[in-house]
mmCIF file of C-alpha atoms in Angstrom:
data_model
loop_
_atom_site.group_PDB
_atom_site.id
_atom_site.type_symbol
_atom_site.label_atom_id
_atom_site.label_comp_id
_atom_site.label_asym_id
_atom_site.label_seq_id
_atom_site.Cartn_x
_atom_site.Cartn_y
_atom_site.Cartn_z
ATOM 1 C CA UNK A 1 44.456 240.035 -40.502
ATOM 2 C CA UNK A 2 40.793 240.074 -41.541
ATOM 3 C CA UNK A 3 37.987 241.426 -39.388
ATOM 4 C CA UNK A 4 34.325 240.723 -40.015
ATOM 5 C CA UNK A 5 31.078 241.710 -38.310
ATOM 6 C CA UNK A 6 28.124 239.268 -38.026
ATOM 7 C CA UNK A 7 24.863 241.202 -37.731
ATOM 8 C CA UNK A 8 22.084 239.066 -36.256
ATOM 9 C CA UNK A 9 22.109 236.710 -33.249
ATOM 10 C CA UNK A 10 19.541 234.058 -34.097
ATOM 11 C CA UNK A 11 20.124 230.398 -34.802
ATOM 12 C CA UNK A 12 21.956 231.135 -38.089
ATOM 13 C CA UNK A 13 24.079 233.814 -36.521
ATOM 14 C CA UNK A 14 25.238 231.337 -33.943
ATOM 15 C CA UNK A 15 26.272 228.825 -36.600
ATOM 16 C CA UNK A 16 28.130 231.468 -38.628
ATOM 17 C CA UNK A 17 30.056 232.495 -35.523
ATOM 18 C CA UNK A 18 31.044 228.904 -34.761
ATOM 19 C CA UNK A 19 32.104 228.195 -38.300
ATOM 20 C CA UNK A 20 34.126 231.433 -38.572
ATOM 21 C CA UNK A 21 35.924 230.491 -35.346
ATOM 22 C CA UNK A 22 36.857 227.159 -36.915
ATOM 23 C CA UNK A 23 38.671 229.017 -39.722
ATOM 24 C CA UNK A 24 40.515 231.571 -37.634
ATOM 25 C CA UNK A 25 43.243 231.788 -40.262
ATOM 26 C CA UNK A 26 40.759 233.620 -42.464
ATOM 27 C CA UNK A 27 38.491 235.231 -39.886
ATOM 28 C CA UNK A 28 41.099 236.627 -37.547
ATOM 29 C CA UNK A 29 38.628 238.829 -35.653
ATOM 30 C CA UNK A 30 34.863 238.533 -35.426
ATOM 31 C CA UNK A 31 32.467 241.049 -33.881
ATOM 32 C CA UNK A 32 28.895 239.953 -33.070
ATOM 33 C CA UNK A 33 26.234 242.677 -33.377
ATOM 34 C CA UNK A 34 22.538 242.644 -32.646
ATOM 35 C CA UNK A 35 19.760 244.732 -31.181
ATOM 36 C CA UNK A 36 19.780 242.321 -28.211
ATOM 37 C CA UNK A 37 23.395 242.143 -27.092
ATOM 38 C CA UNK A 38 22.627 239.451 -24.564
ATOM 39 C CA UNK A 39 22.031 237.025 -27.474
ATOM 40 C CA UNK A 40 25.452 237.960 -28.858
ATOM 41 C CA UNK A 41 26.994 237.347 -25.435
ATOM 42 C CA UNK A 42 25.454 233.876 -25.306
ATOM 43 C CA UNK A 43 26.837 232.993 -28.736
ATOM 44 C CA UNK A 44 30.258 234.320 -27.820
ATOM 45 C CA UNK A 45 30.286 232.238 -24.654
ATOM 46 C CA UNK A 46 29.316 229.083 -26.641
ATOM 47 C CA UNK A 47 32.011 229.751 -29.302
ATOM 48 C CA UNK A 48 34.763 230.280 -26.763
ATOM 49 C CA UNK A 49 33.758 227.116 -24.893
ATOM 50 C CA UNK A 50 33.847 225.066 -28.079
ATOM 51 C CA UNK A 51 36.854 226.590 -29.880
ATOM 52 C CA UNK A 52 38.761 228.819 -27.462
ATOM 53 C CA UNK A 53 38.170 231.750 -29.855
ATOM 54 C CA UNK A 54 37.032 235.018 -28.191
ATOM 55 C CA UNK A 55 34.550 237.301 -29.981
ATOM 56 C CA UNK A 56 33.542 240.800 -28.977
ATOM 57 C CA UNK A 57 29.881 241.779 -28.860
ATOM 58 C CA UNK A 58 28.189 245.090 -29.564
ATOM 59 C CA UNK A 59 24.662 246.446 -29.572
ATOM 60 C CA UNK A 60 23.238 247.961 -32.723
ATOM 61 C CA UNK A 61 19.831 248.647 -34.304
ATOM 62 C CA UNK A 62 20.360 247.513 -37.869
ATOM 63 C CA UNK A 63 17.293 249.547 -38.980
ATOM 64 C CA UNK A 64 19.016 252.735 -37.855
ATOM 65 C CA UNK A 65 21.399 253.508 -40.730
ATOM 66 C CA UNK A 66 23.348 256.328 -39.046
ATOM 67 C CA UNK A 67 23.848 254.114 -35.941
ATOM 68 C CA UNK A 68 25.000 251.253 -38.159
ATOM 69 C CA UNK A 69 27.357 253.533 -40.120
ATOM 70 C CA UNK A 70 28.884 254.893 -36.920
ATOM 71 C CA UNK A 71 29.537 251.365 -35.641
ATOM 72 C CA UNK A 72 31.110 250.239 -38.955
ATOM 73 C CA UNK A 73 33.363 253.267 -39.108
ATOM 74 C CA UNK A 74 34.434 252.627 -35.503
ATOM 75 C CA UNK A 75 35.049 248.910 -35.923
ATOM 76 C CA UNK A 76 36.281 249.003 -39.547
ATOM 77 C CA UNK A 77 35.455 245.388 -40.557
ATOM 78 C CA UNK A 78 36.258 244.316 -44.082
ATOM 79 C CA UNK A 79 32.927 242.513 -44.452
ATOM 80 C CA UNK A 80 29.470 242.495 -42.849
ATOM 81 C CA UNK A 81 27.755 239.075 -42.751
ATOM 82 C CA UNK A 82 24.074 239.953 -42.552
ATOM 83 C CA UNK A 83 22.010 237.255 -40.876
ATOM 84 C CA UNK A 84 19.418 239.648 -39.465
ATOM 85 C CA UNK A 85 15.840 239.778 -40.802
ATOM 86 C CA UNK A 86 15.300 240.228 -44.604
ATOM 87 C CA UNK A 87 13.434 243.476 -43.871
ATOM 88 C CA UNK A 88 16.798 244.962 -42.824
ATOM 89 C CA UNK A 89 18.831 244.088 -45.920
ATOM 90 C CA UNK A 90 18.597 247.528 -47.613
ATOM 91 C CA UNK A 91 19.416 249.441 -44.422
ATOM 92 C CA UNK A 92 22.529 247.363 -43.886
ATOM 93 C CA UNK A 93 23.528 247.693 -47.553
ATOM 94 C CA UNK A 94 23.167 251.467 -47.217
ATOM 95 C CA UNK A 95 25.312 251.466 -44.136
ATOM 96 C CA UNK A 96 27.986 249.341 -45.824
ATOM 97 C CA UNK A 97 28.100 251.713 -48.774
ATOM 98 C CA UNK A 98 28.536 254.757 -46.563
ATOM 99 C CA UNK A 99 31.158 253.077 -44.390
ATOM 100 C CA UNK A 100 33.082 251.400 -47.245
ATOM 101 C CA UNK A 101 32.473 247.773 -46.118
ATOM 102 C CA UNK A 102 31.741 244.670 -48.246
ATOM 103 C CA UNK A 103 28.347 242.974 -47.739
ATOM 104 C CA UNK A 104 26.910 239.441 -47.632
ATOM 105 C CA UNK A 105 23.451 238.131 -46.826
ATOM 106 C CA UNK A 106 21.534 234.826 -46.877
ATOM 107 C CA UNK A 107 18.027 235.935 -48.019
ATOM 108 C CA UNK A 108 16.717 238.610 -50.337
ATOM 109 C CA UNK A 109 15.105 241.785 -49.163
ATOM 110 C CA UNK A 110 11.376 241.805 -48.541
ATOM 111 C CA UNK A 111 9.249 244.728 -47.400
ATOM 112 C CA UNK A 112 7.821 244.568 -43.934
ATOM 113 C CA UNK A 113 4.278 245.304 -45.008
ATOM 114 C CA UNK A 114 3.913 242.915 -47.966
ATOM 115 C CA UNK A 115 5.095 239.324 -48.648
ATOM 116 C CA UNK A 116 7.255 240.012 -51.777
ATOM 117 C CA UNK A 117 10.269 237.870 -52.417
ATOM 118 C CA UNK A 118 12.084 239.699 -55.229
ATOM 119 C CA UNK A 119 15.670 240.757 -55.956
ATOM 120 C CA UNK A 120 14.958 243.988 -57.855
ATOM 121 C CA UNK A 121 15.440 246.182 -54.790
ATOM 122 C CA UNK A 122 18.907 244.781 -54.228
ATOM 123 C CA UNK A 123 19.862 244.488 -57.917
ATOM 124 C CA UNK A 124 19.204 248.234 -58.107
ATOM 125 C CA UNK A 125 22.366 248.728 -55.934
ATOM 126 C CA UNK A 126 24.607 247.280 -58.645
ATOM 127 C CA UNK A 127 26.039 250.668 -59.822
ATOM 128 C CA UNK A 128 26.447 252.018 -56.297
ATOM 129 C CA UNK A 129 28.539 249.075 -55.119
ATOM 130 C CA UNK A 130 30.518 248.904 -58.336
ATOM 131 C CA UNK A 131 31.407 252.576 -58.203
ATOM 132 C CA UNK A 132 32.346 252.288 -54.546
ATOM 133 C CA UNK A 133 34.633 249.350 -55.309
ATOM 134 C CA UNK A 134 32.578 247.184 -52.893
ATOM 135 C CA UNK A 135 31.121 243.744 -53.312
ATOM 136 C CA UNK A 136 27.600 242.637 -52.202
ATOM 137 C CA UNK A 137 26.990 238.867 -52.292
ATOM 138 C CA UNK A 138 23.293 237.972 -52.173
ATOM 139 C CA UNK A 139 21.731 234.818 -50.863
ATOM 140 C CA UNK A 140 24.725 232.914 -49.477
ATOM 141 C CA UNK A 141 22.663 230.413 -47.422
ATOM 142 C CA UNK A 142 21.463 227.001 -48.508
ATOM 143 C CA UNK A 143 18.329 227.857 -50.467
ATOM 144 C CA UNK A 144 19.137 230.308 -51.792
ATOM 145 C CA UNK A 145 22.876 229.778 -51.810
ATOM 146 C CA UNK A 146 24.024 226.195 -51.985
ATOM 147 C CA UNK A 147 21.189 225.388 -54.343
ATOM 148 C CA UNK A 148 22.422 228.129 -56.672
ATOM 149 C CA UNK A 149 25.902 226.607 -56.433
ATOM 150 C CA UNK A 150 24.559 223.115 -57.065
ATOM 151 C CA UNK A 151 22.808 224.351 -60.250
ATOM 152 C CA UNK A 152 25.882 226.232 -61.464
ATOM 153 C CA UNK A 153 28.196 223.291 -60.684
ATOM 154 C CA UNK A 154 25.965 220.839 -62.557
ATOM 155 C CA UNK A 155 25.606 223.238 -65.519
ATOM 156 C CA UNK A 156 29.330 223.740 -65.686
ATOM 157 C CA UNK A 157 30.484 220.148 -65.393
ATOM 158 C CA UNK A 158 27.634 217.950 -66.730
ATOM 159 C CA UNK A 159 25.725 219.807 -69.484
ATOM 160 C CA UNK A 160 25.948 221.888 -72.599
ATOM 161 C CA UNK A 161 22.473 223.288 -71.855
ATOM 162 C CA UNK A 162 20.191 222.904 -68.865
ATOM 163 C CA UNK A 163 16.407 222.838 -69.544
ATOM 164 C CA UNK A 164 14.600 221.763 -66.377
ATOM 165 C CA UNK A 165 15.380 222.393 -62.683
ATOM 166 C CA UNK A 166 13.670 220.943 -59.615
ATOM 167 C CA UNK A 167 15.008 222.207 -56.242
ATOM 168 C CA UNK A 168 13.828 219.828 -53.509
ATOM 169 C CA UNK A 169 14.142 220.742 -49.856
ATOM 170 C CA UNK A 170 13.221 217.975 -47.453
ATOM 171 C CA UNK A 171 13.400 218.286 -43.670
ATOM 172 C CA UNK A 172 12.944 214.893 -42.166
ATOM 173 C CA UNK A 173 13.581 216.173 -38.625
ATOM 174 C CA UNK A 174 11.211 215.917 -35.662
ATOM 175 C CA UNK A 175 11.381 218.452 -32.819
ATOM 176 C CA UNK A 176 8.495 216.981 -30.840
ATOM 177 C CA UNK A 177 6.447 220.154 -30.579
ATOM 178 C CA UNK A 178 2.820 220.210 -31.830
ATOM 179 C CA UNK A 179 3.787 223.184 -34.072
ATOM 180 C CA UNK A 180 7.072 225.084 -34.528
ATOM 181 C CA UNK A 181 9.080 226.532 -37.377
ATOM 182 C CA UNK A 182 12.728 225.710 -38.049
ATOM 183 C CA UNK A 183 13.686 229.307 -38.762
ATOM 184 C CA UNK A 184 12.154 232.739 -37.927
ATOM 185 C CA UNK A 185 8.400 231.949 -37.664
ATOM 186 C CA UNK A 186 7.393 235.214 -39.296
ATOM 187 C CA UNK A 187 9.572 234.734 -42.349
ATOM 188 C CA UNK A 188 8.711 231.018 -42.557
ATOM 189 C CA UNK A 189 4.966 231.489 -42.492
ATOM 190 C CA UNK A 190 5.005 234.447 -44.853
ATOM 191 C CA UNK A 191 7.045 232.354 -47.338
ATOM 192 C CA UNK A 192 4.844 229.244 -47.086
ATOM 193 C CA UNK A 193 1.499 231.127 -47.431
ATOM 194 C CA UNK A 194 2.579 233.335 -50.313
ATOM 195 C CA UNK A 195 1.303 232.617 -53.833
ATOM 196 C CA UNK A 196 3.341 229.995 -55.688
ATOM 197 C CA UNK A 197 5.240 230.982 -58.793
ATOM 198 C CA UNK A 198 7.273 228.622 -60.994
ATOM 199 C CA UNK A 199 9.053 229.161 -64.319
ATOM 200 C CA UNK A 200 7.447 227.701 -67.407
ATOM 201 C CA UNK A 201 8.280 228.540 -71.059
ATOM 202 C CA UNK A 202 9.842 231.939 -70.513
ATOM 203 C CA UNK A 203 7.611 233.357 -67.782
ATOM 204 C CA UNK A 204 6.557 232.908 -64.164
ATOM 205 C CA UNK A 205 3.243 231.142 -63.751
ATOM 206 C CA UNK A 206 1.274 231.905 -60.582
ATOM 207 C CA UNK A 207 -0.789 229.305 -58.729
ATOM 208 C CA UNK A 208 -2.387 229.098 -55.287
ATOM 209 C CA UNK A 209 -0.071 228.451 -52.351
ATOM 210 C CA UNK A 210 0.562 224.744 -51.704
ATOM 211 C CA UNK A 211 -1.826 223.682 -54.540
ATOM 212 C CA UNK A 212 0.671 221.348 -56.267
ATOM 213 C CA UNK A 213 2.095 218.446 -54.299
ATOM 214 C CA UNK A 214 3.988 215.175 -54.888
ATOM 215 C CA UNK A 215 5.775 212.380 -53.127
ATOM 216 C CA UNK A 216 9.581 212.235 -53.128
ATOM 217 C CA UNK A 217 11.878 209.494 -51.931
ATOM 218 C CA UNK A 218 15.199 210.803 -50.697
ATOM 219 C CA UNK A 219 18.390 208.897 -51.290
ATOM 220 C CA UNK A 220 20.479 207.193 -48.624
ATOM 221 C CA UNK A 221 17.450 205.931 -46.651
ATOM 222 C CA UNK A 222 16.318 209.365 -45.457
ATOM 223 C CA UNK A 223 12.726 208.424 -46.324
ATOM 224 C CA UNK A 224 9.730 209.306 -48.475
ATOM 225 C CA UNK A 225 7.999 212.671 -47.946
ATOM 226 C CA UNK A 226 5.162 214.805 -49.175
ATOM 227 C CA UNK A 227 6.547 217.867 -50.953
ATOM 228 C CA UNK A 228 4.704 220.990 -52.035
ATOM 229 C CA UNK A 229 5.552 223.394 -54.850
ATOM 230 C CA UNK A 230 6.134 226.947 -53.648
ATOM 231 C CA UNK A 231 8.002 230.053 -54.704
ATOM 232 C CA UNK A 232 11.577 230.572 -53.595
ATOM 233 C CA UNK A 233 13.764 233.539 -54.482
ATOM 234 C CA UNK A 234 16.560 231.618 -56.164
ATOM 235 C CA UNK A 235 14.152 230.808 -59.025
ATOM 236 C CA UNK A 236 14.236 234.503 -59.989
ATOM 237 C CA UNK A 237 18.027 234.739 -60.238
ATOM 238 C CA UNK A 238 18.599 231.255 -61.681
ATOM 239 C CA UNK A 239 16.146 231.718 -64.533
ATOM 240 C CA UNK A 240 17.789 235.075 -65.294
ATOM 241 C CA UNK A 241 21.356 233.729 -65.294
ATOM 242 C CA UNK A 242 20.529 230.370 -66.988
ATOM 243 C CA UNK A 243 18.259 231.553 -69.821
ATOM 244 C CA UNK A 244 18.106 228.065 -71.382
ATOM 245 C CA UNK A 245 15.834 226.915 -68.508
ATOM 246 C CA UNK A 246 12.417 226.005 -69.829
ATOM 247 C CA UNK A 247 10.994 225.057 -66.446
ATOM 248 C CA UNK A 248 12.153 225.655 -62.893
ATOM 249 C CA UNK A 249 10.353 224.667 -59.709
ATOM 250 C CA UNK A 250 10.996 224.720 -55.971
ATOM 251 C CA UNK A 251 9.565 222.035 -53.644
ATOM 252 C CA UNK A 252 9.605 221.759 -49.844
ATOM 253 C CA UNK A 253 8.393 219.030 -47.531
ATOM 254 C CA UNK A 254 5.664 219.597 -44.919
ATOM 255 C CA UNK A 255 3.868 217.182 -42.604
ATOM 256 C CA UNK A 256 0.115 217.085 -42.596
ATOM 257 C CA UNK A 257 0.277 218.167 -38.932
ATOM 258 C CA UNK A 258 2.189 221.327 -39.867
ATOM 259 C CA UNK A 259 -0.280 222.115 -42.665
ATOM 260 C CA UNK A 260 -3.321 221.571 -40.438
ATOM 261 C CA UNK A 261 -1.985 223.946 -37.805
ATOM 262 C CA UNK A 262 -1.107 226.525 -40.479
ATOM 263 C CA UNK A 263 -4.578 226.310 -42.009
ATOM 264 C CA UNK A 264 -6.273 226.866 -38.646
ATOM 265 C CA UNK A 265 -3.980 229.774 -37.774
ATOM 266 C CA UNK A 266 -4.670 231.308 -41.181
ATOM 267 C CA UNK A 267 -8.416 230.869 -40.844
ATOM 268 C CA UNK A 268 -8.466 232.781 -37.550
ATOM 269 C CA UNK A 269 -6.227 235.550 -38.866
ATOM 270 C CA UNK A 270 -3.104 234.738 -36.846
ATOM 271 C CA UNK A 271 -0.846 234.657 -39.956
ATOM 272 C CA UNK A 272 -1.934 238.148 -41.071
ATOM 273 C CA UNK A 273 0.694 240.884 -41.650
ATOM 274 C CA UNK A 274 -1.674 243.866 -41.441
ATOM 275 C CA UNK A 275 -1.816 245.549 -37.976
ATOM 276 C CA UNK A 276 -4.988 245.185 -35.869
ATOM 277 C CA UNK A 277 -6.061 247.253 -32.896
ATOM 278 C CA UNK A 278 -6.241 245.438 -29.569
ATOM 279 C CA UNK A 279 -6.715 247.208 -26.218
ATOM 280 C CA UNK A 280 -5.541 250.452 -27.698
ATOM 281 C CA UNK A 281 -2.389 248.943 -29.214
ATOM 282 C CA UNK A 282 -1.508 248.176 -32.814
ATOM 283 C CA UNK A 283 -0.478 244.506 -33.128
ATOM 284 C CA UNK A 284 0.586 242.574 -36.220
ATOM 285 C CA UNK A 285 -0.921 239.062 -35.782
ATOM 286 C CA UNK A 286 1.994 237.107 -37.240
ATOM 287 C CA UNK A 287 4.460 239.006 -35.033
ATOM 288 C CA UNK A 288 2.360 238.151 -31.982
ATOM 289 C CA UNK A 289 2.275 234.528 -33.100
ATOM 290 C CA UNK A 290 6.041 234.551 -33.414
ATOM 291 C CA UNK A 291 6.316 235.380 -29.705
ATOM 292 C CA UNK A 292 4.101 232.383 -28.802
ATOM 293 C CA UNK A 293 6.007 229.799 -30.867
ATOM 294 C CA UNK A 294 9.243 228.052 -29.811
ATOM 295 C CA UNK A 295 12.408 229.954 -30.652
ATOM 296 C CA UNK A 296 14.007 228.121 -33.614
ATOM 297 C CA UNK A 297 17.368 228.522 -31.920
ATOM 298 C CA UNK A 298 16.030 226.405 -29.039
ATOM 299 C CA UNK A 299 15.127 223.378 -31.243
ATOM 300 C CA UNK A 300 18.636 221.934 -31.521
ATOM 301 C CA UNK A 301 18.736 219.714 -28.457
ATOM 302 C CA UNK A 302 15.363 218.019 -29.245
ATOM 303 C CA UNK A 303 15.405 217.704 -33.040
ATOM 304 C CA UNK A 304 16.185 214.294 -34.529
ATOM 305 C CA UNK A 305 16.378 213.167 -38.142
ATOM 306 C CA UNK A 306 17.983 214.442 -41.307
ATOM 307 C CA UNK A 307 17.558 217.061 -44.029
ATOM 308 C CA UNK A 308 17.988 216.272 -47.729
ATOM 309 C CA UNK A 309 18.277 219.280 -50.023
ATOM 310 C CA UNK A 310 19.336 219.173 -53.637
ATOM 311 C CA UNK A 311 18.780 219.968 -57.288
ATOM 312 C CA UNK A 312 17.590 217.716 -60.087
ATOM 313 C CA UNK A 313 18.623 219.064 -63.491
ATOM 314 C CA UNK A 314 17.599 217.799 -66.919
ATOM 315 C CA UNK A 315 19.411 218.967 -70.005
ATOM 316 C CA UNK A 316 21.567 218.166 -73.034
ATOM 317 C CA UNK A 317 25.164 216.976 -73.211
ATOM 318 C CA UNK A 318 26.744 216.120 -76.572
ATOM 319 C CA UNK A 319 23.331 216.055 -78.176
ATOM 320 C CA UNK A 320 21.833 213.568 -75.676
ATOM 321 C CA UNK A 321 19.398 214.197 -72.850
ATOM 322 C CA UNK A 322 20.589 213.389 -69.308
ATOM 323 C CA UNK A 323 19.443 213.956 -65.725
ATOM 324 C CA UNK A 324 21.702 214.816 -62.827
ATOM 325 C CA UNK A 325 20.856 215.027 -59.112
ATOM 326 C CA UNK A 326 23.178 216.786 -56.686
ATOM 327 C CA UNK A 327 22.287 216.816 -52.972
ATOM 328 C CA UNK A 328 23.406 217.175 -49.363
ATOM 329 C CA UNK A 329 22.138 215.216 -46.381
ATOM 330 C CA UNK A 330 22.579 216.735 -42.948
ATOM 331 C CA UNK A 331 21.898 215.127 -39.538
ATOM 332 C CA UNK A 332 20.236 217.361 -36.927
ATOM 333 C CA UNK A 333 21.919 215.710 -33.936
ATOM 334 C CA UNK A 334 25.365 215.828 -35.516
ATOM 335 C CA UNK A 335 24.885 219.603 -36.076
ATOM 336 C CA UNK A 336 23.910 220.081 -32.465
ATOM 337 C CA UNK A 337 26.929 218.134 -31.286
ATOM 338 C CA UNK A 338 29.211 220.404 -33.305
ATOM 339 C CA UNK A 339 27.704 223.879 -32.952
ATOM 340 C CA UNK A 340 24.636 223.506 -30.679
ATOM 341 C CA UNK A 341 22.191 224.076 -33.545
ATOM 342 C CA UNK A 342 19.616 222.134 -35.485
ATOM 343 C CA UNK A 343 20.329 221.376 -39.179
ATOM 344 C CA UNK A 344 18.166 224.138 -40.690
ATOM 345 C CA UNK A 345 20.281 226.865 -39.095
ATOM 346 C CA UNK A 346 23.429 224.827 -39.819
ATOM 347 C CA UNK A 347 22.741 224.403 -43.522
ATOM 348 C CA UNK A 348 22.190 228.179 -43.800
ATOM 349 C CA UNK A 349 25.075 229.242 -41.610
ATOM 350 C CA UNK A 350 27.814 227.136 -43.144
ATOM 351 C CA UNK A 351 27.331 228.532 -46.704
ATOM 352 C CA UNK A 352 27.301 232.053 -45.228
ATOM 353 C CA UNK A 353 30.724 231.409 -43.764
ATOM 354 C CA UNK A 354 31.997 229.833 -46.992
ATOM 355 C CA UNK A 355 30.671 232.736 -49.104
ATOM 356 C CA UNK A 356 32.442 235.195 -46.819
ATOM 357 C CA UNK A 357 35.601 233.039 -47.007
ATOM 358 C CA UNK A 358 35.434 233.126 -50.829
ATOM 359 C CA UNK A 359 35.292 236.933 -50.735
ATOM 360 C CA UNK A 360 38.008 237.401 -48.143
ATOM 361 C CA UNK A 361 40.398 234.997 -49.913
ATOM 362 C CA UNK A 362 39.899 236.917 -53.182
ATOM 363 C CA UNK A 363 38.394 233.992 -55.028
ATOM 364 C CA UNK A 364 35.146 235.835 -55.607
ATOM 365 C CA UNK A 365 36.008 239.429 -54.745
ATOM 366 C CA UNK A 366 34.795 241.877 -57.401
ATOM 367 C CA UNK A 367 32.815 245.137 -57.127
ATOM 368 C CA UNK A 368 29.093 245.060 -57.681
ATOM 369 C CA UNK A 369 26.037 243.120 -56.570
ATOM 370 C CA UNK A 370 26.179 239.393 -57.349
ATOM 371 C CA UNK A 371 24.065 236.279 -56.993
ATOM 372 C CA UNK A 372 25.905 233.092 -56.175
ATOM 373 C CA UNK A 373 25.561 231.358 -59.539
ATOM 374 C CA UNK A 374 27.324 234.249 -61.269
ATOM 375 C CA UNK A 375 30.555 233.184 -59.587
ATOM 376 C CA UNK A 376 32.841 230.146 -59.972
ATOM 377 C CA UNK A 377 31.149 227.273 -58.070
ATOM 378 C CA UNK A 378 34.233 225.030 -57.808
ATOM 379 C CA UNK A 379 36.007 226.499 -54.748
ATOM 380 C CA UNK A 380 32.700 226.893 -52.942
ATOM 381 C CA UNK A 381 31.723 223.311 -53.594
ATOM 382 C CA UNK A 382 35.133 222.172 -52.465
ATOM 383 C CA UNK A 383 34.744 224.022 -49.174
ATOM 384 C CA UNK A 384 31.273 222.600 -48.610
ATOM 385 C CA UNK A 385 32.922 219.171 -48.421
ATOM 386 C CA UNK A 386 35.548 220.488 -46.021
ATOM 387 C CA UNK A 387 33.307 222.403 -43.635
ATOM 388 C CA UNK A 388 30.372 220.175 -42.829
ATOM 389 C CA UNK A 389 28.085 219.956 -45.825
ATOM 390 C CA UNK A 390 29.401 217.082 -47.994
ATOM 391 C CA UNK A 391 27.461 216.545 -51.196
ATOM 392 C CA UNK A 392 26.926 213.751 -53.688
ATOM 393 C CA UNK A 393 26.131 213.829 -57.409
ATOM 394 C CA UNK A 394 24.419 210.999 -59.261
ATOM 395 C CA UNK A 395 23.066 210.565 -62.741
ATOM 396 C CA UNK A 396 19.471 209.349 -63.000
ATOM 397 C CA UNK A 397 17.898 207.287 -65.735
ATOM 398 C CA UNK A 398 14.483 208.785 -65.197
ATOM 399 C CA UNK A 399 12.911 211.418 -62.897
ATOM 400 C CA UNK A 400 9.275 212.136 -62.194
ATOM 401 C CA UNK A 401 7.378 213.316 -59.136
ATOM 402 C CA UNK A 402 4.389 211.188 -58.247
ATOM 403 C CA UNK A 403 1.366 213.423 -57.496
ATOM 404 C CA UNK A 404 -0.244 212.952 -54.081
#
């Protein structure tokens, strides 16, 4: 009997709950925890209606470490699946250490007051988790997460050395709103507007946000899209753990409509993260904007189209250069039919469940703090095919991105 606690009740939390319920032989008991218990109740009701599995709900402030510790000691889960905000990662890790509970998240820690996407804060917990005999699995979402697994799988099975990596994240979905984000607006906008960094010849090179763009044609008739180079956290861990990489880049698709809205919002200060005084109150503009935008969890019923996310790797096998592309395509409407979610939440929530499953089954369980690519990719990749994220791998004759 294995008990887990899911902390966070947004779109991703809902998907994780549904997917855990589908594998009740592993996740025998699931507790849903959030600051807003009504959101947990709504997820629990959905899950029971779909699967017949009942989940208990509890209220907790994940920023309050003593409160979190008390809850963990009372509930005694084996693992916490953290799908709360990245600002809360360290607080939840601290609580897990004190309560003796394993830990998993889907995105690296970032400070509330500055847009920094770096692992060093969490890597610093390595000795603490190792000495406590506990495991912390970092970034078990899609990107990071599945993209780390794609890279590791390709490196293991197709190459002697990998030299170039392009991670390409295309969302071909349409939700019909003039402007909305597919996951937490605050995190999304901070990520998109941050300076770009890519790996080149042994170091990270910094460029202006969204200053490099290209056209990319997805396989399987998904379409052709404008993609923009940006920084994403898996570049930091992948370049560390695959030191033969000479270049590594992350690309994401954006419509011109999205970029126009973002530019205007930025120009008038609505994407700022510094507090401003208004009518005697301190307000962070981007947090106020988040309240005005559609809730990403509400986009499922109206989003149509597909995502296409994958990794193109160039390297050497038996002395010859080759190029391999591994990708997943996910349909927004199929996701909604299954778990009442759009594909962005689905593609993050499914790998979170699979990562937890890997730990609970003992396939990945070892003390310390680990990034996904440090672990055996094969059982994870097998489970992606089983649990809703089937992938394909093809060898390419050539690969180049046509500049816009």
